[in-house]
Amino acid sequence: MDVLVTVPLPEKLLSRIERHHTVTLHNEDSPISRGALETLIQGKAGLLCTITDKVDGELLQRADQLRVVANYGVGYDNIDVEACTAKGILVTNTPGVLTEATADLTMALILAVARRLLEGDQMVRQGRFKAWTPFGFLGREVSGKTLGIIGLGRIGRAVAKRANAFSMKVIYYSRTRLPGDQEHALQVDYTDLEGLLKESDFVSIHVPLTDGTRHMIGREEFSLMKRTAYLINTSRGAVVDEEALAEALKSGRIAGAGLDVYEHEPKVHEALLEMKNTVLLPHIGSATVETRTRMGELAVENLLAGLDNKRPPTCLNWDAVKAKVA
Ligand code: DGY
């Protein structure tokens, strides 16, 4: 079958696909253009794509032969899963393999904003470090503080474990509450969103982007947070109203933010770029050699299984597609 791959996969993985199928490869470490995607998708049975490729109704209209969309990423807000299901197209993602890397980066952001790491680095590089002083460069302690986790899925839980090791108190808000024994094992306490925002010193977001979570954190939510609190986001930018965030940071409504994702990525709100109390990263939550290797392997396994009409290891709509076909 003909397959389109928009990720420059390592040779070993590519040849796994090529053993069974004919691959058209976008061999660049940059997103494929929309025009190229629309042209190349025609006649393809499989698509292995990244989170920057929009698989929407319009693209699907051109995808006359498509049977499997294997996303190289856990978040799949780039894909209209419902429209795929309606056309009998399987959709897969890569959960699990990027949990630890993303949780590590979340902790890195917590530490970076609280201890002003990037400001300090710049000060040294610019030759402004003249002497150790008792009140120079004071940050905030992380140990003993309250971390509020919004969304206690795989990544949220991995962050909770790390926060426990830093002697933080961990509270969480999630659509579904964990059973008591699991809360106990993870040392987390459940609260509603309002309670979490009021109580937390660090608020960290770990929900997927859906119609229900878009702008979940906006003006009203910032008004509930402590003035000394920090917002951390390694999930999806649009969960936060970026305009409201810029206002909250500018006015001192909150103390700072550590961001890996942006509402209009790769564009970043102008005001955020000028603020000292923000740490801004270029969406690198899963960017380790180990994790990206595992993401590639899982995406390829998903693609091959789907094309072979077998249940892919991490399929989002297997039952729905099979029910439709039956
Ligand atoms: C994902 O997988 O959704 C991350 O945001 C990128 O790896």
Short mmCIF file of C-alpha atoms and ligand atoms in Angstrom, two decimals:
data_model
loop_
_atom_site.label_atom_id
_atom_site.label_comp_id
_atom_site.label_asym_id
_atom_site.label_seq_id
_atom_site.Cartn_x
_atom_site.Cartn_y
_atom_site.Cartn_z
CA MET A 1 0.00 0.00 0.00
CA ASP A 2 1.03 3.62 -0.39
CA VAL A 3 1.92 5.47 2.77
CA LEU A 4 2.79 9.10 3.54
CA VAL A 5 5.21 9.77 6.40
CA THR A 6 5.69 13.41 7.43
CA VAL A 7 8.30 12.66 10.14
CA PRO A 8 11.98 12.07 9.23
CA LEU A 9 12.11 8.61 10.82
CA PRO A 10 15.39 6.78 11.44
CA GLU A 11 16.38 4.36 8.67
CA LYS A 12 15.64 1.31 10.82
CA LEU A 13 12.03 2.34 11.35
CA LEU A 14 11.52 3.48 7.82
CA SER A 15 12.67 0.16 6.44
CA ARG A 16 10.17 -1.61 8.70
CA ILE A 17 7.42 0.19 6.82
CA GLU A 18 9.13 -0.22 3.45
CA ARG A 19 9.24 -4.00 3.87
CA HIS A 20 5.49 -4.02 3.31
CA HIS A 21 4.53 -0.69 1.79
CA THR A 22 5.66 2.10 -0.52
CA VAL A 23 6.64 5.20 1.43
CA THR A 24 6.52 8.84 0.42
CA LEU A 25 8.64 10.64 3.02
CA HIS A 26 8.71 14.30 4.01
CA ASN A 27 12.34 14.05 5.07
CA GLU A 28 12.66 17.43 6.80
CA ASP A 29 12.82 18.41 10.44
CA SER A 30 10.13 21.01 9.78
CA PRO A 31 6.38 20.70 9.26
CA ILE A 32 5.14 19.65 5.85
CA SER A 33 3.28 22.49 4.12
CA ARG A 34 -0.47 22.26 3.92
CA GLY A 35 -0.29 22.30 0.13
CA ALA A 36 2.12 19.36 0.03
CA LEU A 37 0.03 17.44 2.57
CA GLU A 38 -3.12 17.97 0.51
CA THR A 39 -1.40 16.80 -2.67
CA LEU A 40 0.51 13.87 -1.21
CA ILE A 41 -2.36 12.42 0.83
CA GLN A 42 -4.20 11.47 -2.35
CA GLY A 43 -4.12 7.72 -2.94
CA LYS A 44 -2.40 6.96 0.38
CA ALA A 45 -3.72 4.18 2.64
CA GLY A 46 -1.63 5.26 5.61
CA LEU A 47 -0.51 8.57 7.07
CA LEU A 48 2.13 8.82 9.78
CA CYS A 49 1.93 12.46 10.79
CA THR A 50 3.00 14.88 13.50
CA ILE A 51 0.97 17.08 15.83
CA THR A 52 1.48 20.03 13.46
CA ASP A 53 -0.35 18.30 10.59
CA LYS A 54 -4.05 19.14 10.55
CA VAL A 55 -6.11 16.12 9.62
CA ASP A 56 -9.47 17.80 9.20
CA GLY A 57 -12.57 17.27 7.09
CA GLU A 58 -11.05 19.16 4.18
CA LEU A 59 -7.94 16.96 4.09
CA LEU A 60 -10.04 13.83 4.44
CA GLN A 61 -11.99 14.78 1.33
CA ARG A 62 -8.78 14.35 -0.65
CA ALA A 63 -7.78 11.21 1.23
CA ASP A 64 -9.81 8.83 -0.89
CA GLN A 65 -7.86 5.68 0.07
CA LEU A 66 -6.94 6.51 3.68
CA ARG A 67 -7.33 3.71 6.26
CA VAL A 68 -4.97 4.67 9.11
CA VAL A 69 -3.74 7.94 10.62
CA ALA A 70 -0.85 7.28 13.03
CA ASN A 71 -0.06 10.40 15.02
CA TYR A 72 3.52 10.89 16.20
CA GLY A 73 2.38 12.43 19.49
CA VAL A 74 0.02 11.79 22.36
CA GLY A 75 -2.10 14.91 21.89
CA TYR A 76 -4.39 14.51 18.91
CA ASP A 77 -6.22 17.81 18.77
CA ASN A 78 -4.74 18.14 15.27
CA ILE A 79 -6.98 15.29 14.10
CA ASP A 80 -10.73 15.29 13.61
CA VAL A 81 -11.21 11.80 15.06
CA GLU A 82 -14.97 11.90 14.59
CA ALA A 83 -14.64 12.67 10.88
CA CYS A 84 -12.05 9.88 10.54
CA THR A 85 -14.34 7.42 12.30
CA ALA A 86 -17.21 8.39 10.03
CA LYS A 87 -15.01 7.46 7.07
CA GLY A 88 -13.83 4.20 8.69
CA ILE A 89 -10.29 5.54 9.20
CA LEU A 90 -8.36 4.31 12.26
CA VAL A 91 -6.60 6.96 14.37
CA THR A 92 -3.73 6.18 16.73
CA ASN A 93 -1.51 8.24 19.05
CA THR A 94 1.55 7.61 21.27
CA PRO A 95 0.49 7.64 24.92
CA GLY A 96 2.76 6.38 27.69
CA VAL A 97 6.10 6.67 25.94
CA LEU A 98 6.50 10.40 26.61
CA THR A 99 5.16 10.54 30.15
CA GLU A 100 8.47 10.72 32.01
CA ALA A 101 10.12 13.22 29.67
CA THR A 102 7.14 15.58 29.88
CA ALA A 103 6.93 15.25 33.66
CA ASP A 104 10.66 16.02 33.91
CA LEU A 105 10.19 19.16 31.84
CA THR A 106 7.27 20.23 34.03
CA MET A 107 9.51 20.02 37.10
CA ALA A 108 12.23 21.86 35.22
CA LEU A 109 9.79 24.71 34.54
CA ILE A 110 8.62 24.80 38.16
CA LEU A 111 12.22 25.11 39.34
CA ALA A 112 13.17 27.54 36.59
CA VAL A 113 10.40 30.04 37.35
CA ALA A 114 10.67 29.75 41.12
CA ARG A 115 14.46 30.12 41.22
CA ARG A 116 14.70 32.54 38.28
CA LEU A 117 17.18 30.30 36.47
CA LEU A 118 17.02 31.96 33.07
CA GLU A 119 17.34 35.47 34.47
CA GLY A 120 20.36 34.32 36.47
CA ASP A 121 21.96 32.71 33.45
CA GLN A 122 21.57 35.91 31.45
CA MET A 123 22.98 38.00 34.26
CA VAL A 124 26.14 35.90 34.38
CA ARG A 125 26.58 35.86 30.60
CA GLN A 126 26.14 39.63 30.39
CA GLY A 127 28.86 40.21 32.97
CA ARG A 128 26.44 41.64 35.54
CA PHE A 129 27.33 39.14 38.30
CA LYS A 130 29.49 41.28 40.57
CA ALA A 131 29.23 39.56 43.96
CA TRP A 132 27.17 37.25 46.13
CA THR A 133 24.76 39.40 48.13
CA PRO A 134 22.31 38.48 50.90
CA PHE A 135 19.29 39.77 49.01
CA GLY A 136 20.44 39.34 45.45
CA PHE A 137 18.33 37.29 43.11
CA LEU A 138 15.86 35.91 45.59
CA GLY A 139 13.42 33.38 44.24
CA ARG A 140 10.78 31.25 45.91
CA GLU A 141 11.22 27.93 47.65
CA VAL A 142 9.61 24.92 45.99
CA SER A 143 9.88 22.52 48.91
CA GLY A 144 6.87 22.74 51.23
CA LYS A 145 4.72 24.53 48.64
CA THR A 146 1.43 23.36 47.17
CA LEU A 147 1.32 22.07 43.62
CA GLY A 148 -2.13 22.01 42.00
CA ILE A 149 -2.33 19.54 39.13
CA ILE A 150 -5.17 19.98 36.66
CA GLY A 151 -5.74 16.62 34.98
CA LEU A 152 -4.34 13.57 36.75
CA GLY A 153 -3.71 11.30 33.75
CA ARG A 154 -0.38 9.60 33.09
CA ILE A 155 1.65 12.80 32.93
CA GLY A 156 -0.16 14.45 35.85
CA ARG A 157 0.61 11.41 38.01
CA ALA A 158 4.26 11.35 36.98
CA VAL A 159 4.48 15.02 37.97
CA ALA A 160 2.81 14.24 41.33
CA LYS A 161 5.47 11.60 42.06
CA ARG A 162 8.25 14.04 41.32
CA ALA A 163 6.60 16.78 43.39
CA ASN A 164 6.34 14.41 46.35
CA ALA A 165 10.07 13.85 46.13
CA PHE A 166 10.50 17.63 46.33
CA SER A 167 8.42 17.66 49.55
CA MET A 168 5.57 19.53 47.91
CA LYS A 169 1.96 19.12 48.94
CA VAL A 170 0.03 17.90 45.89
CA ILE A 171 -3.63 18.59 45.21
CA TYR A 172 -5.44 17.82 41.98
CA TYR A 173 -8.57 18.47 40.00
CA SER A 174 -9.67 15.99 37.38
CA ARG A 175 -12.87 15.06 35.54
CA THR A 176 -12.81 11.74 37.34
CA ARG A 177 -11.61 11.39 40.88
CA LEU A 178 -9.17 8.56 41.65
CA PRO A 179 -10.21 5.82 44.08
CA GLY A 180 -9.06 6.55 47.64
CA ASP A 181 -6.30 3.93 47.69
CA GLN A 182 -4.73 5.40 44.54
CA GLU A 183 -4.93 8.93 45.95
CA HIS A 184 -3.26 7.63 49.08
CA ALA A 185 -0.50 5.85 47.14
CA LEU A 186 0.18 8.94 45.07
CA GLN A 187 -0.11 11.24 48.11
CA VAL A 188 -2.56 13.57 46.38
CA ASP A 189 -5.76 15.23 47.58
CA TYR A 190 -8.73 15.94 45.35
CA THR A 191 -10.30 19.40 45.21
CA ASP A 192 -12.57 21.29 42.83
CA LEU A 193 -10.99 23.66 40.31
CA GLU A 194 -11.80 26.76 42.34
CA GLY A 195 -10.24 25.29 45.48
CA LEU A 196 -7.15 24.25 43.53
CA LEU A 197 -6.65 27.71 42.04
CA LYS A 198 -7.06 29.40 45.43
CA GLU A 199 -4.74 27.08 47.31
CA SER A 200 -1.89 26.34 44.90
CA ASP A 201 1.52 27.98 44.76
CA PHE A 202 2.10 26.30 41.40
CA VAL A 203 -0.73 25.35 39.04
CA SER A 204 0.30 22.81 36.41
CA ILE A 205 -1.93 21.88 33.49
CA HIS A 206 -2.11 18.30 32.21
CA VAL A 207 -5.38 18.03 30.31
CA PRO A 208 -5.76 17.42 26.57
CA LEU A 209 -7.12 20.20 24.38
CA THR A 210 -10.79 19.57 23.63
CA ASP A 211 -13.85 21.79 23.17
CA GLY A 212 -14.40 21.34 26.90
CA THR A 213 -10.90 22.44 27.98
CA ARG A 214 -10.26 25.30 25.52
CA HIS A 215 -9.66 28.46 27.60
CA MET A 216 -10.31 26.50 30.77
CA ILE A 217 -7.92 28.94 32.46
CA GLY A 218 -8.87 32.54 31.76
CA ARG A 219 -9.47 35.89 33.47
CA GLU A 220 -11.80 34.50 36.12
CA GLU A 221 -9.46 31.65 36.99
CA PHE A 222 -6.43 33.96 37.27
CA SER A 223 -8.43 36.19 39.62
CA LEU A 224 -8.73 33.22 42.00
CA MET A 225 -5.02 32.41 42.08
CA LYS A 226 -2.59 33.67 44.70
CA ARG A 227 -0.57 36.70 43.69
CA THR A 228 2.53 34.65 44.51
CA ALA A 229 1.46 31.69 42.36
CA TYR A 230 2.98 30.44 39.10
CA LEU A 231 1.24 28.85 36.12
CA ILE A 232 2.98 25.94 34.40
CA ASN A 233 1.76 24.59 31.06
CA THR A 234 3.24 21.63 29.20
CA SER A 235 -0.05 20.37 27.69
CA ARG A 236 -1.61 22.54 24.99
CA GLY A 237 -1.46 26.32 24.77
CA ALA A 238 -5.12 26.89 24.00
CA VAL A 239 -6.19 25.43 27.36
CA VAL A 240 -5.12 28.86 28.61
CA ASP A 241 -6.52 32.17 27.36
CA GLU A 242 -3.12 33.65 26.46
CA GLU A 243 -4.41 37.22 26.38
CA ALA A 244 -5.72 36.82 29.94
CA LEU A 245 -2.43 35.21 30.98
CA ALA A 246 -0.43 38.14 29.59
CA GLU A 247 -2.66 40.54 31.53
CA ALA A 248 -2.36 38.52 34.74
CA LEU A 249 1.43 38.48 34.47
CA LYS A 250 1.71 42.14 33.55
CA SER A 251 -0.53 43.33 36.35
CA GLY A 252 1.11 41.12 38.96
CA ARG A 253 -2.13 39.17 39.39
CA ILE A 254 0.13 36.07 39.40
CA ALA A 255 3.87 35.83 40.01
CA GLY A 256 5.03 34.11 36.86
CA ALA A 257 4.59 31.37 34.29
CA GLY A 258 6.58 28.50 32.84
CA LEU A 259 5.32 27.64 29.37
CA ASP A 260 6.23 25.01 26.82
CA VAL A 261 3.13 25.49 24.66
CA TYR A 262 1.23 28.46 23.21
CA GLU A 263 -2.27 29.23 22.09
CA HIS A 264 -1.25 30.14 18.53
CA GLU A 265 1.89 28.07 18.27
CA PRO A 266 4.53 28.75 17.06
CA LYS A 267 3.44 32.38 17.59
CA VAL A 268 3.89 33.60 21.16
CA HIS A 269 1.93 36.53 22.60
CA GLU A 270 4.14 39.64 22.21
CA ALA A 271 3.68 40.67 25.83
CA LEU A 272 4.98 37.32 27.12
CA LEU A 273 8.21 37.77 25.21
CA GLU A 274 8.99 40.91 27.16
CA MET A 275 8.31 39.58 30.64
CA LYS A 276 11.03 38.58 33.03
CA ASN A 277 8.71 36.44 35.12
CA THR A 278 8.10 33.91 32.35
CA VAL A 279 10.16 31.00 31.12
CA LEU A 280 9.31 30.21 27.50
CA LEU A 281 10.28 26.93 25.84
CA PRO A 282 9.66 25.78 22.24
CA HIS A 283 7.30 22.81 22.87
CA ILE A 284 10.02 20.37 23.96
CA GLY A 285 8.15 18.28 26.55
CA SER A 286 8.89 15.03 24.72
CA ALA A 287 12.14 16.15 23.11
CA THR A 288 14.65 13.59 24.31
CA VAL A 289 16.42 11.09 22.08
CA GLU A 290 14.97 8.19 24.07
CA THR A 291 11.39 9.44 24.01
CA ARG A 292 11.34 10.51 20.37
CA THR A 293 12.75 7.08 19.45
CA ARG A 294 9.95 5.36 21.37
CA MET A 295 7.35 7.66 19.81
CA GLY A 296 8.58 6.71 16.34
CA GLU A 297 8.53 3.00 17.17
CA LEU A 298 5.00 3.14 18.56
CA ALA A 299 3.71 5.23 15.66
CA VAL A 300 5.16 2.74 13.18
CA GLU A 301 3.71 -0.25 15.06
CA ASN A 302 0.33 1.47 15.06
CA LEU A 303 0.53 2.24 11.36
CA LEU A 304 1.56 -1.27 10.35
CA ALA A 305 -1.05 -2.98 12.51
CA GLY A 306 -3.81 -0.72 11.20
CA LEU A 307 -2.83 -1.30 7.57
CA ASP A 308 -2.82 -5.02 8.31
CA ASN A 309 -6.35 -4.68 9.70
CA LYS A 310 -5.17 -5.64 13.18
CA ARG A 311 -5.92 -3.62 16.33
CA PRO A 312 -3.05 -1.10 16.72
CA PRO A 313 -1.49 -1.00 20.21
CA THR A 314 -2.81 2.49 20.97
CA CYS A 315 -5.83 3.12 18.78
CA LEU A 316 -8.34 5.85 19.60
CA ASN A 317 -11.31 4.60 17.60
CA TRP A 318 -10.91 0.86 16.89
CA ASP A 319 -14.26 -0.16 18.37
CA ALA A 320 -16.11 2.72 16.75
CA VAL A 321 -14.64 2.01 13.31
CA LYS A 322 -15.26 -1.73 13.60
CA ALA A 323 -18.84 -1.15 14.77
CA LYS A 324 -19.38 1.04 11.72
CA VAL A 325 -18.01 -1.52 9.31
CA ALA A 326 -19.96 -4.45 10.89
C1 DGY B 1 2.48 15.40 22.20
O1 DGY B 1 2.90 14.28 21.91
O2 DGY B 1 1.28 15.65 22.20
C2 DGY B 1 3.47 16.44 22.56
O3 DGY B 1 2.89 17.66 22.75
C3 DGY B 1 4.57 16.53 21.52
O4 DGY B 1 5.34 15.42 21.62
#
